Amino acid sequence: MRTDNHQLEEDIFMSQPGLAVSMNPLDVRDPRVDGPQGDAIPFFHDGRYHLFYLEAPAGKYDQPDRGRTPWRHIVSDNLVDWHDLGIALPLGEGDDPDIDGIWTGSIIAVDGVLHVFYTGGRRSACIPQTVCHATSRDGVLFKKSPSNPIHFPRSEWFEQRDWRDPFVFWNEEHKQYWMLITARANDGPPGRRGVIALSTSDDLVSWTTVCEPFYAPGNTYSMECPEVFRLGGKWRLVFSRFTEYAATVYREAEDLAGPWRTPKYPALDGARWYAAKSLEDAQGRRIAFGWVHDRRGFVEGGEWLWGGDMCLPREIFVGDEDRLCVRPPREVDAQLTSQRPLPIREASGATTEEWEASAAGTFSIAEIEIGALQRSLSRLTVEADLQDLAGGVGLALYSNTGLTEGLLLFFDASTGTISLGGPTEGEESDRLPVPWVTNQIAGRSRGKLRFDLYLRGDVLEIFVDRQVALTHRQYFERPLTAQVYVEDGVVTFRATLATRVN
């Protein structure tokens, strides 16, 4: 039963149609009309999924204009049908500390009140990033604190430029509220000063900064959008780094006090799934939201920009070797009710629904006959039965017969490395894809291997064995083509296409 405090949200939810393309994670926006989406602030409350995110103005590609983002608020009962509750936190005015941006933060519910902690951006200020506070009782109308900004960096410990992305949670052991903050130490090599600072509070009003950072690895410029949660018997610290080896990654510890160790497979995706943050729902699932970048000019080769489209929701779960893995939640796949096997055309011209490639010591390739795809969500699934694989298997996407165009997705049997990248150029040293996105699973020469390609317009989200993901954006002006190939092995392939029925 809904409480009276949520009646306004209920009224708006029931009166609004489904979200426009620009806001629905199952579709892709029109960038000529709708501004890019960035850093998600997910929150599960009163039985519903709430997604707050930064929304930049349309037609702006450079900072500071692209960074002038308010928070937009969307809500769903099922992770699929999203409804727009409008701008939750608008930009400030005049001398407000958030006149240039309402940047990333977090939400915590205490005694019927939603407390929002966010980054206020004022670029001309001596401290351009500060922590601000807002509250709401109905989940729709939020009131900024008249005391904003409520929290600043201590100059004796931290640089005054980076103080953002507050993540607030209740520490049951210490009986305190803790706030993790993206910051930089004020000494040390410039490229290695990135830390996650810690502040504590008894009342969510007064905050005390701890001089010792919560995490200070000494190997990165910045760790953005941090969050911490317990999953699989361990604490997991997730953050995104935008400088070297950009990715959303995690560390793990037995205790919140650390030490925070680097796992064997630290990345949840590659560079194009960024600033991911998560919630825990009523089923105990950890559901994450990240975004994929736009490219300047919306063309291949364009500079990767901040902001783009929200990716599909993803469930984070504990897999083999205590590893954090990701997969689409079942609600997303349940939308793909129309499924059909796809024929595979061999070099001889013959077609089959089950192609056995006998390429021991050599190379073999065949075309999957996909046909025209709708712009909204589709899933191409390729299952590979490995009988004797010494080299690797791959998918050539948007490519030609010489594999000198498009994208190559490749699994290396010996190392388990999965790479998504540019085509070869015909030289031996360039046989493997130029690795734009990489990930890793267990290497194998026999057994099953599964690729699921979720396609929405120009957004491509690939899941391998329903465990690891590789996200990319392509702007090829041609329909999708897919060729399966084998390097030194015997493999049987099957392919299916699943689509939504509107």
Coordinates of C-alpha atoms in Angstrom, one line a residue:
M1 CA 0.0 0.0 0.0
R2 CA 1.3 3.5 -0.9
T3 CA 1.8 6.0 1.9
D4 CA 0.2 9.5 1.8
N5 CA 3.6 11.0 1.3
H6 CA 3.9 9.4 -2.1
Q7 CA 0.5 10.4 -3.4
L8 CA 1.9 13.1 -5.6
E9 CA 4.3 10.7 -7.2
E10 CA 1.5 8.2 -7.7
D11 CA -0.7 10.8 -9.4
I12 CA 2.0 11.8 -11.8
F13 CA 3.0 8.2 -12.5
M14 CA -0.5 7.2 -13.4
S15 CA -1.2 10.3 -15.6
Q16 CA 2.0 10.2 -17.6
P17 CA 2.5 8.1 -20.7
G18 CA 5.6 6.0 -21.2
L19 CA 8.8 7.9 -21.6
A20 CA 9.9 9.6 -24.8
V21 CA 12.7 7.8 -26.7
S22 CA 15.2 10.2 -25.1
M23 CA 14.6 8.8 -21.6
N24 CA 13.8 5.2 -22.1
P25 CA 16.7 2.8 -21.5
L26 CA 15.1 0.4 -24.0
D27 CA 15.4 3.0 -26.8
V28 CA 17.9 5.6 -28.0
R29 CA 17.3 9.4 -28.0
D30 CA 17.6 11.6 -31.1
P31 CA 20.7 13.7 -30.2
R32 CA 19.5 16.5 -32.5
V33 CA 16.6 17.2 -30.2
D34 CA 17.3 15.7 -26.8
G35 CA 20.3 16.4 -24.7
P36 CA 22.8 13.7 -23.5
Q37 CA 22.3 11.7 -20.3
G38 CA 25.0 11.1 -17.8
D39 CA 25.9 9.9 -14.3
A40 CA 23.0 7.8 -12.8
I41 CA 21.8 8.1 -9.3
P42 CA 19.6 5.0 -8.9
F43 CA 17.4 4.5 -5.8
F44 CA 14.8 1.9 -4.8
H45 CA 12.1 3.2 -2.7
D46 CA 8.5 2.3 -1.8
G47 CA 8.5 -0.6 -4.2
R48 CA 9.7 1.3 -7.3
Y49 CA 12.9 1.9 -9.2
H50 CA 13.9 5.5 -9.3
L51 CA 16.6 6.7 -11.7
F52 CA 17.9 10.2 -11.3
Y53 CA 20.5 11.3 -13.9
L54 CA 22.3 14.3 -15.2
E55 CA 20.8 15.8 -18.3
A56 CA 22.8 18.1 -20.4
P57 CA 21.3 20.7 -22.8
A58 CA 20.9 19.6 -26.4
G59 CA 23.3 20.8 -29.0
K60 CA 26.1 21.5 -26.6
Y61 CA 29.3 19.5 -27.0
D62 CA 32.0 21.3 -25.0
Q63 CA 32.4 22.3 -21.4
P64 CA 31.3 24.3 -19.6
D65 CA 28.0 24.3 -21.5
R66 CA 27.7 20.5 -21.7
G67 CA 28.2 20.3 -18.0
R68 CA 25.3 22.5 -17.0
T69 CA 23.2 19.6 -15.9
P70 CA 20.1 19.4 -13.7
W71 CA 18.9 16.1 -12.3
R72 CA 16.0 14.5 -14.2
H73 CA 13.9 11.9 -12.4
I74 CA 12.3 8.8 -14.0
V75 CA 10.5 6.0 -12.2
S76 CA 9.5 2.4 -13.1
D77 CA 7.8 -0.6 -11.6
N78 CA 9.5 -3.1 -13.8
L79 CA 12.9 -1.7 -15.1
V80 CA 11.3 -1.5 -18.6
D81 CA 8.4 1.0 -18.6
W82 CA 9.8 4.3 -17.4
H83 CA 7.8 7.4 -16.6
D84 CA 9.1 11.0 -16.4
L85 CA 8.6 12.9 -13.2
G86 CA 10.5 15.9 -14.6
I87 CA 13.5 17.9 -13.3
A88 CA 14.0 17.0 -9.7
L89 CA 16.9 19.5 -9.0
P90 CA 17.2 22.5 -11.3
L91 CA 20.3 24.6 -11.7
G92 CA 20.9 27.4 -9.2
E93 CA 20.7 31.1 -9.8
G94 CA 22.7 34.2 -8.9
D95 CA 25.3 33.4 -6.2
D96 CA 24.0 29.8 -5.7
P97 CA 26.8 27.1 -5.3
D98 CA 25.1 25.0 -8.1
I99 CA 24.7 27.6 -10.8
D100 CA 26.9 25.7 -13.2
G101 CA 25.9 22.2 -12.5
I102 CA 23.9 19.7 -10.3
W103 CA 26.4 16.9 -10.5
T104 CA 26.5 13.4 -9.1
G105 CA 25.4 12.4 -5.7
S106 CA 23.3 9.9 -3.8
I107 CA 20.0 9.5 -1.9
I108 CA 19.2 8.0 1.5
A109 CA 15.7 7.7 3.1
V110 CA 15.5 8.4 6.9
D111 CA 12.2 8.6 8.8
G112 CA 10.1 9.2 5.8
V113 CA 12.4 11.9 4.4
L114 CA 14.5 11.5 1.2
H115 CA 17.9 13.2 1.7
V116 CA 19.7 14.1 -1.5
F117 CA 23.4 14.9 -1.3
Y118 CA 24.8 16.2 -4.6
T119 CA 27.8 18.1 -6.1
G120 CA 27.2 21.8 -6.6
G121 CA 29.2 23.2 -9.4
R122 CA 30.2 26.9 -9.5
R123 CA 33.2 27.1 -11.8
S124 CA 34.2 30.7 -10.9
A125 CA 34.4 30.0 -7.2
C126 CA 37.7 29.4 -5.3
I127 CA 36.2 25.9 -4.4
P128 CA 34.3 25.1 -7.6
Q129 CA 32.9 21.8 -6.4
T130 CA 31.1 21.5 -3.0
V131 CA 28.6 19.1 -1.4
C132 CA 25.0 20.3 -1.3
H133 CA 21.9 18.9 0.3
A134 CA 18.2 18.7 -0.6
T135 CA 15.2 16.9 0.9
S136 CA 11.8 15.6 -0.2
R137 CA 8.8 14.0 1.5
D138 CA 6.9 13.0 -1.6
G139 CA 9.7 11.8 -3.9
V140 CA 8.8 14.4 -6.5
L141 CA 9.3 17.9 -5.1
F142 CA 12.8 18.5 -3.7
K143 CA 13.8 21.5 -1.5
K144 CA 17.4 22.6 -1.5
S145 CA 18.9 23.4 1.9
P146 CA 19.3 27.1 2.6
S147 CA 22.7 26.2 4.2
N148 CA 24.2 25.0 0.9
P149 CA 26.9 24.2 0.4
I150 CA 27.1 22.1 3.5
H151 CA 30.5 20.5 3.1
F152 CA 33.9 21.7 1.8
P153 CA 37.4 20.0 1.4
R154 CA 40.0 20.6 4.1
S155 CA 42.8 22.4 2.4
E156 CA 45.5 20.9 4.7
W157 CA 44.6 17.5 3.4
F158 CA 42.9 17.8 0.0
E159 CA 43.1 19.9 -3.2
Q160 CA 40.4 22.5 -3.5
R161 CA 39.3 21.7 -7.0
D162 CA 37.9 18.2 -6.8
W163 CA 35.3 17.5 -4.1
R164 CA 32.4 15.7 -5.6
D165 CA 30.1 12.7 -6.1
P166 CA 29.1 12.2 -2.4
F167 CA 27.8 8.7 -1.6
V168 CA 26.0 8.6 1.8
F169 CA 25.1 5.4 3.6
W170 CA 24.5 4.2 7.2
N171 CA 27.4 2.4 8.8
E172 CA 25.7 0.0 11.2
E173 CA 29.0 -0.9 13.0
H174 CA 29.9 2.6 13.8
K175 CA 26.3 3.9 14.2
Q176 CA 27.1 6.8 11.9
Y177 CA 26.3 8.1 8.4
W178 CA 29.4 7.9 6.2
M179 CA 30.0 9.9 3.1
L180 CA 32.4 8.9 0.4
I181 CA 33.7 11.8 -1.8
T182 CA 35.8 11.9 -5.0
A183 CA 38.8 14.0 -4.0
R184 CA 42.5 14.5 -4.6
A185 CA 45.3 14.6 -2.0
N186 CA 47.2 17.9 -1.9
D187 CA 50.6 16.3 -2.3
G188 CA 52.3 13.5 -4.2
P189 CA 52.8 13.0 -8.0
P190 CA 50.0 14.9 -9.8
G191 CA 48.8 11.8 -11.7
R192 CA 48.6 9.7 -8.6
R193 CA 46.7 11.9 -6.1
G194 CA 43.2 10.5 -6.7
V195 CA 41.6 9.4 -3.4
I196 CA 38.2 8.7 -2.0
A197 CA 37.7 10.8 1.0
L198 CA 35.6 9.9 4.0
S199 CA 33.4 12.2 6.1
T200 CA 31.1 11.1 9.0
S201 CA 27.9 12.5 10.6
D202 CA 25.5 11.6 13.4
D203 CA 22.6 13.6 11.9
L204 CA 23.1 14.2 8.1
V205 CA 23.6 17.9 8.9
S206 CA 27.1 18.3 10.4
W207 CA 29.9 16.5 8.7
T208 CA 33.4 15.8 9.9
T209 CA 36.1 14.9 7.4
V210 CA 38.6 12.1 8.3
C211 CA 42.2 13.1 7.5
E212 CA 43.0 9.5 6.3
P213 CA 41.3 8.8 2.9
F214 CA 38.9 5.9 2.7
Y215 CA 40.9 4.6 -0.3
A216 CA 44.1 6.0 -1.6
P217 CA 45.7 3.6 -4.1
G218 CA 48.4 6.1 -5.3
N219 CA 47.9 5.1 -8.9
T220 CA 45.2 7.2 -10.5
Y221 CA 44.2 10.8 -11.2
S222 CA 40.6 10.5 -10.1
M223 CA 38.0 8.0 -8.9
E224 CA 34.6 9.2 -9.8
C225 CA 31.1 8.2 -8.7
P226 CA 32.2 5.9 -5.8
E227 CA 29.7 3.6 -4.0
V228 CA 30.2 0.7 -1.6
F229 CA 27.9 -2.3 -0.9
R230 CA 28.1 -5.8 0.5
L231 CA 27.7 -8.7 -1.9
G232 CA 28.8 -12.3 -1.7
G233 CA 30.1 -12.0 1.8
K234 CA 32.5 -9.1 0.9
W235 CA 32.4 -5.4 0.7
R236 CA 32.7 -4.1 -2.8
L237 CA 33.9 -0.6 -3.7
V238 CA 32.9 0.5 -7.2
F239 CA 34.2 3.7 -8.9
S240 CA 35.0 5.0 -12.4
R241 CA 38.3 6.3 -13.6
F242 CA 38.3 8.6 -16.6
T243 CA 42.0 9.0 -17.2
E244 CA 44.2 6.0 -17.7
Y245 CA 42.4 2.8 -18.7
A246 CA 39.0 4.4 -18.3
A247 CA 36.4 2.0 -16.9
T248 CA 34.0 1.3 -14.1
V249 CA 36.0 -0.9 -11.8
Y250 CA 35.8 -2.4 -8.3
R251 CA 37.9 -3.3 -5.3
E252 CA 37.0 -5.7 -2.4
A253 CA 37.6 -6.0 1.3
E254 CA 36.5 -8.1 4.3
D255 CA 35.9 -5.0 6.3
L256 CA 35.0 -1.3 5.5
A257 CA 38.2 -0.3 7.1
G258 CA 40.1 -2.2 4.3
P259 CA 42.5 -2.9 2.9
W260 CA 40.8 -2.6 -0.4
R261 CA 42.4 -5.1 -2.7
T262 CA 42.3 -5.4 -6.5
P263 CA 40.5 -8.5 -7.7
K264 CA 41.7 -10.7 -10.6
Y265 CA 39.1 -9.2 -13.0
P266 CA 38.5 -5.6 -11.7
A267 CA 36.5 -4.1 -14.6
L268 CA 32.8 -4.4 -15.0
D269 CA 33.0 -3.3 -18.7
G270 CA 35.2 -1.2 -20.9
A271 CA 35.7 2.5 -21.3
R272 CA 32.3 3.1 -22.9
W273 CA 30.1 2.0 -20.0
Y274 CA 30.8 4.8 -17.5
A275 CA 29.9 6.2 -14.1
A276 CA 27.8 3.2 -13.2
K277 CA 26.0 3.1 -9.9
S278 CA 23.6 0.6 -8.4
L279 CA 20.7 0.0 -6.1
E280 CA 19.4 -3.1 -4.2
D281 CA 15.8 -3.9 -5.0
A282 CA 13.1 -5.8 -3.0
Q283 CA 14.4 -9.1 -4.5
G284 CA 17.8 -8.5 -3.1
R285 CA 19.3 -7.9 -6.6
R286 CA 22.0 -5.4 -7.2
I287 CA 20.8 -3.4 -10.3
A288 CA 23.3 -1.0 -12.0
F289 CA 22.9 1.8 -14.5
G290 CA 25.7 3.3 -16.6
W291 CA 25.8 5.3 -19.8
V292 CA 27.5 5.1 -23.2
H293 CA 29.3 8.2 -24.7
D294 CA 28.3 10.2 -27.7
R295 CA 30.9 11.0 -30.4
R296 CA 31.5 14.5 -31.7
G297 CA 29.6 15.0 -34.9
F298 CA 27.8 11.6 -34.3
V299 CA 30.2 10.0 -36.8
E300 CA 32.8 7.2 -36.7
G301 CA 36.1 8.6 -35.5
G302 CA 34.6 11.5 -33.7
E303 CA 36.0 12.5 -30.3
W304 CA 34.3 10.6 -27.4
L305 CA 32.3 13.1 -25.4
W306 CA 30.9 13.3 -21.8
G307 CA 27.3 12.0 -21.8
G308 CA 25.2 10.0 -24.2
D309 CA 22.5 7.4 -23.6
M310 CA 21.7 5.4 -20.5
C311 CA 22.5 1.7 -21.2
L312 CA 20.2 -1.2 -20.3
P313 CA 19.9 -1.9 -16.6
R314 CA 22.3 -4.6 -15.5
E315 CA 22.3 -7.0 -12.6
I316 CA 25.6 -7.3 -10.7
F317 CA 26.0 -10.8 -9.3
V318 CA 28.8 -12.9 -7.8
G319 CA 30.1 -15.5 -10.3
D320 CA 33.0 -18.0 -10.3
E321 CA 36.1 -17.2 -8.3
D322 CA 34.0 -14.7 -6.3
R323 CA 34.0 -12.3 -9.3
L324 CA 31.5 -9.6 -9.8
C325 CA 29.7 -10.3 -13.1
V326 CA 27.0 -8.5 -15.0
R327 CA 23.9 -9.6 -17.0
P328 CA 20.7 -8.1 -18.2
P329 CA 17.9 -8.5 -15.7
R330 CA 15.2 -10.9 -16.7
E331 CA 12.7 -8.1 -17.1
V332 CA 14.6 -6.8 -20.2
D333 CA 14.8 -10.2 -21.9
A334 CA 11.1 -10.8 -21.1
Q335 CA 10.4 -7.9 -23.6
L336 CA 11.9 -9.8 -26.4
T337 CA 9.0 -12.1 -27.1
S338 CA 9.5 -12.7 -30.8
Q339 CA 12.4 -15.1 -31.4
R340 CA 13.5 -17.0 -34.5
P341 CA 16.6 -19.0 -35.6
L342 CA 18.8 -17.4 -38.2
P343 CA 20.3 -19.2 -41.2
I344 CA 24.1 -19.2 -41.6
R345 CA 25.4 -19.0 -45.1
E346 CA 28.6 -20.9 -45.8
A347 CA 31.2 -19.9 -48.4
S348 CA 29.7 -22.4 -50.8
G349 CA 26.4 -20.5 -50.6
A350 CA 24.5 -23.3 -48.7
T351 CA 22.6 -22.2 -45.6
T352 CA 22.1 -24.1 -42.4
E353 CA 20.8 -23.3 -38.9
E354 CA 23.8 -25.2 -37.4
W355 CA 27.1 -24.5 -39.0
E356 CA 30.1 -26.7 -38.1
A357 CA 33.4 -25.0 -38.9
S358 CA 36.2 -27.5 -39.2
A359 CA 39.2 -25.2 -39.2
A360 CA 41.9 -27.1 -37.3
G361 CA 45.1 -25.2 -38.2
T362 CA 43.3 -22.8 -40.5
F363 CA 40.6 -20.2 -40.8
S364 CA 36.9 -20.4 -41.6
I365 CA 34.1 -17.8 -41.9
A366 CA 30.3 -17.7 -42.6
E367 CA 27.6 -15.1 -42.8
I368 CA 24.6 -14.9 -40.4
E369 CA 21.6 -13.8 -42.4
I370 CA 20.0 -11.2 -40.1
G371 CA 17.8 -9.1 -42.3
A372 CA 16.6 -5.6 -41.5
L373 CA 16.5 -4.6 -37.8
Q374 CA 14.2 -2.2 -36.0
R375 CA 15.8 0.7 -34.2
S376 CA 14.4 -0.3 -30.8
L377 CA 15.8 -3.2 -28.8
S378 CA 16.9 -6.4 -30.5
R379 CA 19.1 -9.3 -29.3
L380 CA 21.4 -11.3 -31.5
T381 CA 22.5 -14.5 -29.8
V382 CA 25.3 -16.6 -31.1
E383 CA 26.1 -19.9 -29.4
A384 CA 29.4 -21.6 -30.1
D385 CA 30.0 -25.3 -29.2
L386 CA 33.7 -25.6 -28.9
Q387 CA 35.0 -29.1 -29.8
D388 CA 38.7 -28.4 -30.3
L389 CA 39.6 -24.7 -30.2
A390 CA 43.3 -23.7 -30.2
G391 CA 43.1 -20.2 -31.6
G392 CA 39.8 -18.4 -31.1
V393 CA 36.4 -17.5 -32.4
G394 CA 35.0 -14.2 -33.4
L395 CA 32.2 -12.1 -34.8
A396 CA 32.8 -9.6 -37.6
L397 CA 30.1 -6.8 -37.4
Y398 CA 29.3 -4.3 -40.1
S399 CA 32.3 -5.7 -42.0
N400 CA 33.1 -7.0 -45.5
T401 CA 34.5 -10.3 -46.8
G402 CA 38.1 -9.1 -46.2
L403 CA 37.3 -8.1 -42.6
T404 CA 38.9 -4.7 -43.2
E405 CA 35.9 -2.7 -42.1
G406 CA 33.6 -2.5 -39.1
L407 CA 34.1 -4.1 -35.7
L408 CA 35.7 -7.4 -34.7
L409 CA 34.7 -9.2 -31.6
F410 CA 37.2 -11.9 -30.7
F411 CA 37.6 -14.6 -28.0
D412 CA 41.1 -15.9 -27.4
A413 CA 40.9 -19.6 -26.4
S414 CA 44.2 -19.7 -24.5
T415 CA 43.9 -16.5 -22.4
G416 CA 40.1 -15.9 -22.2
T417 CA 40.6 -12.4 -23.4
I418 CA 37.6 -10.9 -25.3
S419 CA 38.3 -7.9 -27.4
L420 CA 36.1 -5.6 -29.4
G421 CA 37.9 -3.3 -31.8
G422 CA 38.8 -2.0 -35.2
P423 CA 39.5 -4.2 -38.2
T424 CA 42.7 -5.7 -39.4
E425 CA 44.8 -4.0 -42.1
G426 CA 46.1 -7.2 -43.7
E427 CA 49.4 -7.2 -41.8
E428 CA 50.4 -10.1 -39.6
S429 CA 51.0 -7.8 -36.6
D430 CA 47.4 -6.5 -36.9
R431 CA 45.7 -9.9 -37.0
L432 CA 43.7 -9.2 -33.8
P433 CA 41.4 -6.3 -33.4
V434 CA 42.7 -3.0 -32.2
P435 CA 41.4 -3.4 -28.7
W436 CA 38.9 -0.5 -28.1
V437 CA 37.1 -2.6 -25.4
T438 CA 38.5 -5.7 -23.6
N439 CA 37.4 -8.0 -20.9
Q440 CA 38.2 -11.5 -19.8
I441 CA 36.6 -14.8 -18.9
A442 CA 38.0 -18.3 -18.4
G443 CA 39.9 -19.5 -21.4
R444 CA 38.8 -22.8 -22.9
S445 CA 39.3 -25.1 -25.9
R446 CA 36.1 -27.2 -25.3
G447 CA 32.6 -26.5 -24.0
K448 CA 30.0 -23.7 -24.6
L449 CA 30.5 -20.0 -25.4
R450 CA 27.6 -17.6 -25.8
F451 CA 27.5 -14.0 -27.2
D452 CA 24.4 -11.9 -26.7
L453 CA 24.4 -8.6 -28.6
Y454 CA 21.8 -6.1 -27.5
L455 CA 21.3 -3.5 -30.2
R456 CA 19.4 -0.2 -29.9
G457 CA 20.0 2.2 -32.7
D458 CA 23.8 2.9 -32.7
V459 CA 24.3 1.5 -29.2
L460 CA 25.8 -2.0 -28.9
E461 CA 25.9 -3.9 -25.5
I462 CA 27.6 -7.3 -25.7
F463 CA 27.4 -9.9 -23.0
V464 CA 29.6 -13.0 -23.1
D465 CA 28.4 -16.1 -21.2
R466 CA 26.0 -13.8 -19.4
Q467 CA 28.9 -12.8 -17.2
V468 CA 31.0 -10.0 -18.7
A469 CA 30.0 -7.0 -20.9
L470 CA 31.6 -4.9 -23.6
T471 CA 29.7 -1.7 -24.6
H472 CA 30.3 0.4 -27.7
R473 CA 28.7 2.9 -29.9
Q474 CA 29.0 2.8 -33.7
Y475 CA 27.9 5.2 -36.4
F476 CA 28.3 3.1 -39.5
E477 CA 25.8 4.2 -42.2
R478 CA 24.9 0.7 -43.1
P479 CA 22.8 -2.1 -41.7
L480 CA 24.1 -4.6 -39.3
T481 CA 25.9 -7.6 -40.8
A482 CA 27.5 -10.4 -38.7
Q483 CA 30.0 -13.1 -39.7
V484 CA 31.1 -15.8 -37.4
Y485 CA 34.7 -17.0 -37.8
V486 CA 37.1 -19.5 -36.3
E487 CA 40.9 -19.4 -36.1
D488 CA 42.4 -22.9 -35.6
G489 CA 39.5 -24.9 -34.2
V490 CA 36.4 -27.0 -34.7
V491 CA 33.3 -25.2 -33.6
T492 CA 29.6 -25.5 -34.2
F493 CA 27.6 -22.2 -34.3
R494 CA 23.9 -21.4 -33.9
A495 CA 22.3 -17.9 -34.1
T496 CA 18.9 -16.5 -33.1
L497 CA 17.3 -13.1 -33.2
A498 CA 14.9 -11.8 -30.5
T499 CA 12.9 -8.6 -30.9
R500 CA 10.2 -6.7 -29.2
V501 CA 6.6 -6.8 -30.4
N502 CA 5.1 -3.4 -30.0

